[in-house]
Amino acid sequence: MAHRWRNTLTTADVTPEAYWLNRRQLIAGGASGLGLAALGGAAHANTGLEPNTWEEITSYNNYYEFGTGKEDPARNAGGLRTEPWTITVDGLVDNPGEYSLDDLIGGLTVEERIYRFRCVEAWSMVVPWNGIELADILNRVGVQAGARYVAFETAVQPDVMIGVRRRVLPFPYVEGLRIDEAMHPLTLMATGIYGRPIPNQNGAPIRLVVPWKYGFKSIKSIVRISLVTDEPPASWNRAAPQEYGFYSNVNPNVDHPRWSQATERRVGGGLFAKRIPTLMFNGYEDEVAGLYEGMDLSRYY
Ligand code: MTE
């Protein structure tokens, strides 16, 4: 269940963080993931999948509710109130309601997933997430026939969110996925990084991670999940539709109107590090290309 996807390594394979190796070792892609013995081989075979450090992942962020600078979220998100946390589930579901986080995800399998993360701004990281497949959550609440999209909404806490007070975007931040994208096994609801609870600046206590799409689809600090019939609004798509499509699949062949998407800068590589090629669907083409059969990917989606 956890490791059907060959691109889906676990931290046991490639993590540079020594302490992590003491944790439960999982097996990736059917290959033996037996800790140190497999470390060299796995890391080599998956060049480009060495995780960024905790420090890099948690100090260089986009979370406009807490400011537009990359260092603003780490500086400003400390006041986000994450306990208690309630998630409203509504729309075309069998069990709508206001769920505590524990009621929504308690007992579901927490996965360890090392994913490439590619921002539309052409920087990237590799993040060892912990989280639950969104499909498991949707199956728990019971998706009804007729639900074609999933809509998500971020918390709004104006007293602690300086970006909300300054109205740098219309808030709440909203995003959406088509139902087959939402049910795809790669689509994760992350609650941790490196085995620790996800920090506020990264979207505590629960955020979406869709590794084959530009990072803005991966909405943070989710308080509402709605099953709907029509394509839901998405914040960046609404703010600048000619620049940010609803689908926003990573595609090195389709440039952003103002910059190239052919290459990316891996955060932490240093100022003069060589840019690396961006991969179709961010390297998850084998797993997800089938979702888009018949769609013209040379158009901006
Ligand atoms: N979610 C909310 N609520 N607000 C945001 O500003 N920024 C998005 C996405 N989710 C954003 C958000 C963008 S542009 C990116 S690239 C990722 O979060 C950044 O995630 P990270 O800070 O964990 O790397």
Short mmCIF file of N, CA, C and O in Angstrom, two decimals, residues 237-298:
data_model
loop_
_atom_site.label_atom_id
_atom_site.label_comp_id
_atom_site.label_asym_id
_atom_site.label_seq_id
_atom_site.Cartn_x
_atom_site.Cartn_y
_atom_site.Cartn_z
N ASN A 237 -5.09 31.18 -9.44
CA ASN A 237 -5.81 31.17 -10.70
C ASN A 237 -6.76 32.36 -10.78
O ASN A 237 -6.88 33.04 -11.80
N ARG A 238 -7.40 32.65 -9.65
CA ARG A 238 -8.34 33.76 -9.61
C ARG A 238 -7.61 35.11 -9.67
O ARG A 238 -8.05 36.05 -10.31
N ALA A 239 -6.43 35.17 -9.02
CA ALA A 239 -5.68 36.43 -8.98
C ALA A 239 -5.09 36.77 -10.35
O ALA A 239 -5.03 37.94 -10.72
N ALA A 240 -4.62 35.76 -11.07
CA ALA A 240 -3.96 36.00 -12.36
C ALA A 240 -4.18 34.79 -13.27
O ALA A 240 -3.27 33.97 -13.46
N PRO A 241 -5.39 34.66 -13.83
CA PRO A 241 -5.73 33.44 -14.59
C PRO A 241 -4.84 33.21 -15.80
O PRO A 241 -4.61 32.07 -16.20
N GLN A 242 -4.31 34.28 -16.39
CA GLN A 242 -3.46 34.11 -17.56
C GLN A 242 -2.08 33.58 -17.18
O GLN A 242 -1.31 33.14 -18.03
N GLU A 243 -1.75 33.59 -15.89
CA GLU A 243 -0.44 33.13 -15.44
C GLU A 243 -0.49 31.80 -14.69
O GLU A 243 0.49 31.07 -14.65
N TYR A 244 -1.62 31.50 -14.05
CA TYR A 244 -1.71 30.31 -13.20
C TYR A 244 -2.99 29.56 -13.50
O TYR A 244 -4.08 30.00 -13.16
N GLY A 245 -2.83 28.40 -14.16
CA GLY A 245 -3.99 27.62 -14.53
C GLY A 245 -4.56 26.85 -13.35
O GLY A 245 -3.93 26.73 -12.30
N PHE A 246 -5.76 26.31 -13.53
CA PHE A 246 -6.35 25.49 -12.48
C PHE A 246 -5.53 24.21 -12.29
O PHE A 246 -5.29 23.78 -11.18
N TYR A 247 -5.09 23.60 -13.40
CA TYR A 247 -4.37 22.32 -13.28
C TYR A 247 -2.95 22.53 -12.78
O TYR A 247 -2.52 21.90 -11.84
N SER A 248 -2.21 23.42 -13.46
CA SER A 248 -0.86 23.76 -13.02
C SER A 248 0.03 22.56 -12.76
O SER A 248 0.69 22.45 -11.73
N ASN A 249 -0.01 21.62 -13.69
CA ASN A 249 0.94 20.51 -13.63
C ASN A 249 2.33 21.00 -14.02
O ASN A 249 2.46 21.80 -14.95
N VAL A 250 3.34 20.53 -13.33
CA VAL A 250 4.70 20.95 -13.66
C VAL A 250 5.01 20.50 -15.09
O VAL A 250 4.83 19.33 -15.44
N ASN A 251 5.44 21.45 -15.92
CA ASN A 251 5.68 21.16 -17.33
C ASN A 251 6.82 22.03 -17.85
O ASN A 251 6.65 23.23 -18.06
N PRO A 252 8.00 21.42 -18.06
CA PRO A 252 9.17 22.20 -18.49
C PRO A 252 9.01 22.78 -19.89
O PRO A 252 9.76 23.68 -20.27
N ASN A 253 8.02 22.29 -20.64
CA ASN A 253 7.86 22.73 -22.03
C ASN A 253 6.91 23.91 -22.17
O ASN A 253 6.74 24.45 -23.26
N VAL A 254 6.27 24.30 -21.10
CA VAL A 254 5.34 25.43 -21.16
C VAL A 254 5.82 26.48 -20.16
O VAL A 254 5.76 26.29 -18.94
N ASP A 255 6.34 27.57 -20.70
CA ASP A 255 6.88 28.61 -19.83
C ASP A 255 5.78 29.42 -19.17
O ASP A 255 4.68 29.58 -19.72
N HIS A 256 6.09 29.93 -18.02
CA HIS A 256 5.27 30.96 -17.42
C HIS A 256 5.38 32.19 -18.32
O HIS A 256 6.44 32.39 -18.94
N PRO A 257 4.33 33.02 -18.43
CA PRO A 257 4.43 34.18 -19.32
C PRO A 257 5.63 35.08 -19.03
O PRO A 257 6.11 35.78 -19.91
N ARG A 258 6.13 35.03 -17.78
CA ARG A 258 7.22 35.95 -17.44
C ARG A 258 8.56 35.27 -17.18
O ARG A 258 9.54 35.93 -16.92
N TRP A 259 8.63 33.95 -17.20
CA TRP A 259 9.92 33.26 -17.02
C TRP A 259 9.84 31.83 -17.53
O TRP A 259 8.77 31.28 -17.72
N SER A 260 11.02 31.25 -17.74
CA SER A 260 11.11 29.88 -18.25
C SER A 260 10.81 28.87 -17.14
O SER A 260 11.17 29.09 -15.98
N GLN A 261 10.17 27.78 -17.50
CA GLN A 261 9.98 26.69 -16.54
C GLN A 261 10.85 25.49 -16.89
O GLN A 261 10.68 24.41 -16.33
N ALA A 262 11.82 25.68 -17.79
CA ALA A 262 12.63 24.54 -18.25
C ALA A 262 13.60 24.04 -17.20
O ALA A 262 13.94 22.86 -17.17
N THR A 263 14.05 24.94 -16.32
CA THR A 263 15.01 24.55 -15.29
C THR A 263 14.56 25.11 -13.95
O THR A 263 13.64 25.92 -13.88
N GLU A 264 15.26 24.66 -12.91
CA GLU A 264 14.90 25.11 -11.57
C GLU A 264 16.16 25.24 -10.71
O GLU A 264 17.20 24.64 -11.00
N ARG A 265 16.04 26.01 -9.65
CA ARG A 265 17.13 26.18 -8.69
C ARG A 265 16.79 25.39 -7.44
O ARG A 265 15.77 25.63 -6.81
N ARG A 266 17.63 24.42 -7.12
CA ARG A 266 17.39 23.64 -5.92
C ARG A 266 17.83 24.44 -4.70
O ARG A 266 18.99 24.86 -4.61
N VAL A 267 16.90 24.74 -3.81
CA VAL A 267 17.22 25.52 -2.61
C VAL A 267 18.30 24.80 -1.82
O VAL A 267 18.27 23.58 -1.65
N GLY A 268 19.28 25.57 -1.36
CA GLY A 268 20.37 25.00 -0.59
C GLY A 268 21.59 24.66 -1.42
O GLY A 268 22.63 24.30 -0.88
N GLY A 269 21.48 24.80 -2.72
CA GLY A 269 22.59 24.47 -3.60
C GLY A 269 23.67 25.54 -3.65
O GLY A 269 24.72 25.34 -4.25
N GLY A 270 23.40 26.67 -3.03
CA GLY A 270 24.37 27.76 -3.08
C GLY A 270 24.08 28.68 -4.24
O GLY A 270 23.42 28.31 -5.21
N LEU A 271 24.59 29.89 -4.13
CA LEU A 271 24.26 30.94 -5.08
C LEU A 271 24.67 30.60 -6.51
O LEU A 271 24.02 30.97 -7.47
N PHE A 272 25.79 29.85 -6.64
CA PHE A 272 26.32 29.61 -7.98
C PHE A 272 26.09 28.18 -8.46
O PHE A 272 26.68 27.74 -9.43
N ALA A 273 25.21 27.46 -7.75
CA ALA A 273 24.94 26.09 -8.15
C ALA A 273 24.28 26.06 -9.53
O ALA A 273 23.52 26.97 -9.88
N LYS A 274 24.59 25.03 -10.30
CA LYS A 274 23.99 24.89 -11.62
C LYS A 274 22.50 24.63 -11.48
O LYS A 274 22.07 23.88 -10.61
N ARG A 275 21.71 25.26 -12.33
CA ARG A 275 20.28 24.95 -12.33
C ARG A 275 20.08 23.54 -12.85
O ARG A 275 20.91 23.02 -13.61
N ILE A 276 19.03 22.91 -12.43
CA ILE A 276 18.78 21.53 -12.87
C ILE A 276 17.54 21.51 -13.76
O ILE A 276 16.66 22.36 -13.63
N PRO A 277 17.49 20.53 -14.69
CA PRO A 277 16.33 20.48 -15.58
C PRO A 277 15.06 20.17 -14.80
O PRO A 277 15.09 19.35 -13.88
N THR A 278 13.99 20.83 -15.16
CA THR A 278 12.69 20.50 -14.57
C THR A 278 12.13 19.30 -15.31
O THR A 278 12.24 19.19 -16.53
N LEU A 279 11.55 18.38 -14.58
CA LEU A 279 11.03 17.14 -15.17
C LEU A 279 9.53 17.26 -15.43
O LEU A 279 8.80 17.92 -14.67
N MET A 280 9.09 16.62 -16.52
CA MET A 280 7.65 16.58 -16.82
C MET A 280 6.90 16.02 -15.63
O MET A 280 7.32 15.02 -15.04
N PHE A 281 5.81 16.66 -15.27
CA PHE A 281 5.05 16.27 -14.07
C PHE A 281 5.98 16.14 -12.86
O PHE A 281 5.75 15.32 -11.97
N ASN A 282 7.04 16.94 -12.86
CA ASN A 282 7.98 16.97 -11.74
C ASN A 282 8.59 15.60 -11.45
O ASN A 282 8.96 15.31 -10.30
N GLY A 283 8.68 14.77 -12.48
CA GLY A 283 9.28 13.44 -12.30
C GLY A 283 8.27 12.35 -11.99
O GLY A 283 8.66 11.20 -11.82
N TYR A 284 7.00 12.67 -11.98
CA TYR A 284 5.97 11.68 -11.65
C TYR A 284 5.11 11.32 -12.87
O TYR A 284 3.95 10.92 -12.73
N GLU A 285 5.73 11.46 -14.05
CA GLU A 285 4.97 11.26 -15.29
C GLU A 285 4.40 9.84 -15.39
O GLU A 285 3.24 9.67 -15.77
N ASP A 286 5.22 8.83 -15.04
CA ASP A 286 4.73 7.45 -15.16
C ASP A 286 3.47 7.25 -14.33
O ASP A 286 2.57 6.51 -14.71
N GLU A 287 3.43 7.90 -13.20
CA GLU A 287 2.31 7.70 -12.28
C GLU A 287 1.07 8.49 -12.66
O GLU A 287 -0.05 8.00 -12.45
N VAL A 288 1.24 9.70 -13.20
CA VAL A 288 0.06 10.58 -13.32
C VAL A 288 -0.32 10.98 -14.74
O VAL A 288 -1.41 11.54 -14.93
N ALA A 289 0.54 10.69 -15.74
CA ALA A 289 0.22 11.17 -17.10
C ALA A 289 -1.16 10.67 -17.54
O ALA A 289 -1.89 11.38 -18.24
N GLY A 290 -1.52 9.48 -17.11
CA GLY A 290 -2.81 8.91 -17.51
C GLY A 290 -4.01 9.74 -17.09
O GLY A 290 -5.08 9.65 -17.71
N LEU A 291 -3.83 10.55 -16.06
CA LEU A 291 -4.95 11.38 -15.61
C LEU A 291 -5.32 12.43 -16.65
O LEU A 291 -6.41 13.00 -16.59
N TYR A 292 -4.37 12.73 -17.54
CA TYR A 292 -4.56 13.87 -18.44
C TYR A 292 -4.61 13.46 -19.90
O TYR A 292 -4.43 14.30 -20.78
N GLU A 293 -4.88 12.19 -20.15
CA GLU A 293 -4.97 11.71 -21.52
C GLU A 293 -6.03 12.53 -22.26
O GLU A 293 -7.11 12.77 -21.73
N GLY A 294 -5.66 12.97 -23.44
CA GLY A 294 -6.63 13.74 -24.22
C GLY A 294 -6.57 15.24 -23.97
O GLY A 294 -7.19 16.01 -24.69
N MET A 295 -5.83 15.64 -22.94
CA MET A 295 -5.68 17.08 -22.71
C MET A 295 -4.44 17.58 -23.43
O MET A 295 -3.43 16.90 -23.45
N ASP A 296 -4.52 18.76 -24.02
CA ASP A 296 -3.38 19.33 -24.73
C ASP A 296 -2.43 19.99 -23.72
O ASP A 296 -2.68 21.10 -23.27
N LEU A 297 -1.35 19.27 -23.40
CA LEU A 297 -0.45 19.77 -22.35
C LEU A 297 0.47 20.89 -22.83
O LEU A 297 1.18 21.49 -22.05
N SER A 298 0.44 21.16 -24.15
CA SER A 298 1.25 22.28 -24.62
C SER A 298 0.51 23.60 -24.37
O SER A 298 1.08 24.68 -24.43
#
